[in-house]
Each structure stands twice: as structure tokens, then as C-alpha cells.
XYZ file of C-alpha atoms in Angstrom:
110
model
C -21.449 -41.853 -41.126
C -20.648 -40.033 -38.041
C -19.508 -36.699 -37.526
C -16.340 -38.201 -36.790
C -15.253 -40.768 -39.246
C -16.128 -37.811 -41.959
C -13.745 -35.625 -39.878
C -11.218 -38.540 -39.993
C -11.216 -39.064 -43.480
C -11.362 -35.318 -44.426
C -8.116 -34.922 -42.405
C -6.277 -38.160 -43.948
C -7.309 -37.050 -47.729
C -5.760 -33.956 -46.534
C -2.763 -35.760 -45.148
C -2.521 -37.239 -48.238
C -2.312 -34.292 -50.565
C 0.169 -32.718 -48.284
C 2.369 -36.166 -48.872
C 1.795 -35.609 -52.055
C 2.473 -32.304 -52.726
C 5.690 -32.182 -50.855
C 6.821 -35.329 -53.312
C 6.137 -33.122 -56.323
C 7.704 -30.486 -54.750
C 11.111 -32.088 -54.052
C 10.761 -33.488 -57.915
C 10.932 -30.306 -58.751
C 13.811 -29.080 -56.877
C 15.528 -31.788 -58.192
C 14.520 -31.356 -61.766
C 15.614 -27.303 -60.935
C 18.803 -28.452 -59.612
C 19.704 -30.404 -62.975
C 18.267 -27.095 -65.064
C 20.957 -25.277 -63.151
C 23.977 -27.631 -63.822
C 22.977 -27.861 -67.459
C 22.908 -24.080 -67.649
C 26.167 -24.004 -66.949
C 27.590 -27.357 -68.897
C 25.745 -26.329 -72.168
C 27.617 -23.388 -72.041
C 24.466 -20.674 -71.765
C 26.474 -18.643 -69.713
C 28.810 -17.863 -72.333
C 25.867 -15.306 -73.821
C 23.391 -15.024 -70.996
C 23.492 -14.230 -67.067
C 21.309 -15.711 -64.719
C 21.619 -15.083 -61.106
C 24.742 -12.859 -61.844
C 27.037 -15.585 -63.930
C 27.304 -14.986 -67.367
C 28.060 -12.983 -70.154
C 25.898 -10.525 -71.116
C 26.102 -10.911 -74.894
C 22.348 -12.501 -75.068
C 19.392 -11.758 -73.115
C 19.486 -11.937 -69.441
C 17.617 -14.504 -67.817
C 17.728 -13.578 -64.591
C 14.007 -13.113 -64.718
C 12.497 -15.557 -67.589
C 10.397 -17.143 -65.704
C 8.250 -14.182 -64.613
C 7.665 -13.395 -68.458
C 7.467 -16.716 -70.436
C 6.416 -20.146 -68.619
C 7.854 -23.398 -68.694
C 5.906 -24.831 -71.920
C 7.063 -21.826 -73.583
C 10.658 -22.051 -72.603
C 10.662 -25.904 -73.497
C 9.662 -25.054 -77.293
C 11.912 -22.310 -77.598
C 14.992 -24.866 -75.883
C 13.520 -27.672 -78.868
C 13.658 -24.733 -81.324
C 14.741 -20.752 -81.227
C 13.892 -20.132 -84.892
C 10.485 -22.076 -85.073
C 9.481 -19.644 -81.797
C 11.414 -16.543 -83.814
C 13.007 -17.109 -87.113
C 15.116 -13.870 -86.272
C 16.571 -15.569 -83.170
C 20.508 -15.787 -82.748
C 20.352 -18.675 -80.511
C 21.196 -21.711 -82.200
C 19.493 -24.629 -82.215
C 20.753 -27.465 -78.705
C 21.438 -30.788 -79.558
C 19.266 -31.475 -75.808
C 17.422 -34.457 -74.925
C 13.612 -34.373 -73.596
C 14.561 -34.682 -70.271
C 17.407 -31.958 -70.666
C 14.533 -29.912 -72.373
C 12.323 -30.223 -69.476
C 15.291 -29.381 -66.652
C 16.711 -26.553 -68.584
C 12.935 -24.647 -68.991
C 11.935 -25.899 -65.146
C 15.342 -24.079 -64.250
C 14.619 -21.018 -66.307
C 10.716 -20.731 -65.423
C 12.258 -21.211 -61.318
C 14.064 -17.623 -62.482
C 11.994 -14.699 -61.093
């Protein structure tokens, strides 16, 4: 192969990630954005603040996502008392998908 066809394919597989990774990276805006709205039509606010709204009666989670990632945040969403059987927080009636938009908008919070 010539100098330049590898040059030409090094730059399209780079091309291609780029693509790629600016896909993934509007998925997960979007997947941020529904986190946010559920945030607030779940009712968290009414015992935690997150970028200023809320009620300071829980935790604030302003800054989650710089101490617990999203995996972590998507048990605790499936089940407070199975992470800490001391926890307050009850137990959401969420679906998967809910899970996953909730913890993607709390690990965004940092």
C-alpha cells in the first residue's frame, strides 16, 4: 500500500469515529435532557436541589455525579434500601429507561 492510501484510510477511520462519537454524544444530551424533566415530574425536587431548584430536605445533588457514577446511581434509582437499608428515599415506581435518564442526568451533575 502506498504512503497515501494508508494516510487516506487513517484519516476516514478517523472521520468515522468523530461521526460516531458526536452521535453518542447527542444520545446523551438527549437521554440528559429526559433525566432533567423526570427530575422534576417525579417530584425529586420536593427533597433535593439540583442546580438551585429544590428543597433541601434530602441530600443535594447538585454534585452527584462527581462522587457516585451512573451504574451506581441507576441501582440506587432501582433500589435506595438494597444500596442502604437506612435510606429515607423510598423506593420509584421508574421504568428501565426512566432508570437510565434519571442516573445519566444525575451523573451529568458536577
Amino acid at each position: 500500500m502506498s504512503g497515501r492510501l494508508i494516510g487516506a484510510a487513517v484519516a476516514l477511520r478517523f472521520t468515522a469515529l468523530a461521526v460516531g462519537s458526536a452521535g453518542a454524544a447527542q444520545e446523551d444530551g438527549a437521554l440528559i435532557g429526559r433525566g432533567k424533566l423526570l427530575f422534576t415530574d417525579q417530584g425529586c425536587y420536593g427533597c433535593h436541589t439540583a442546580e438551585r431548584m429544590g428543597t433541601p430536605i434530602g441530600p443535594d445533588l447538585s454534585r452527584i455525579g462527581a462522587k457516585r457514577d451512573q451504574t451506581y446511581l441507576s441501582r440506587w434509582l432501582r433500589d435506595p434500601s438494597a444500596q442502604r437499608p437506612s435510606a429515607h428515599m423510598p423506593k420509584l415506581q421508574l421504568t428501565e429507561a426512566e432508570v437510565r435518564a434519571l442516573a445519566a442526568y444525575l451523573a451529568s451533575l458536577r
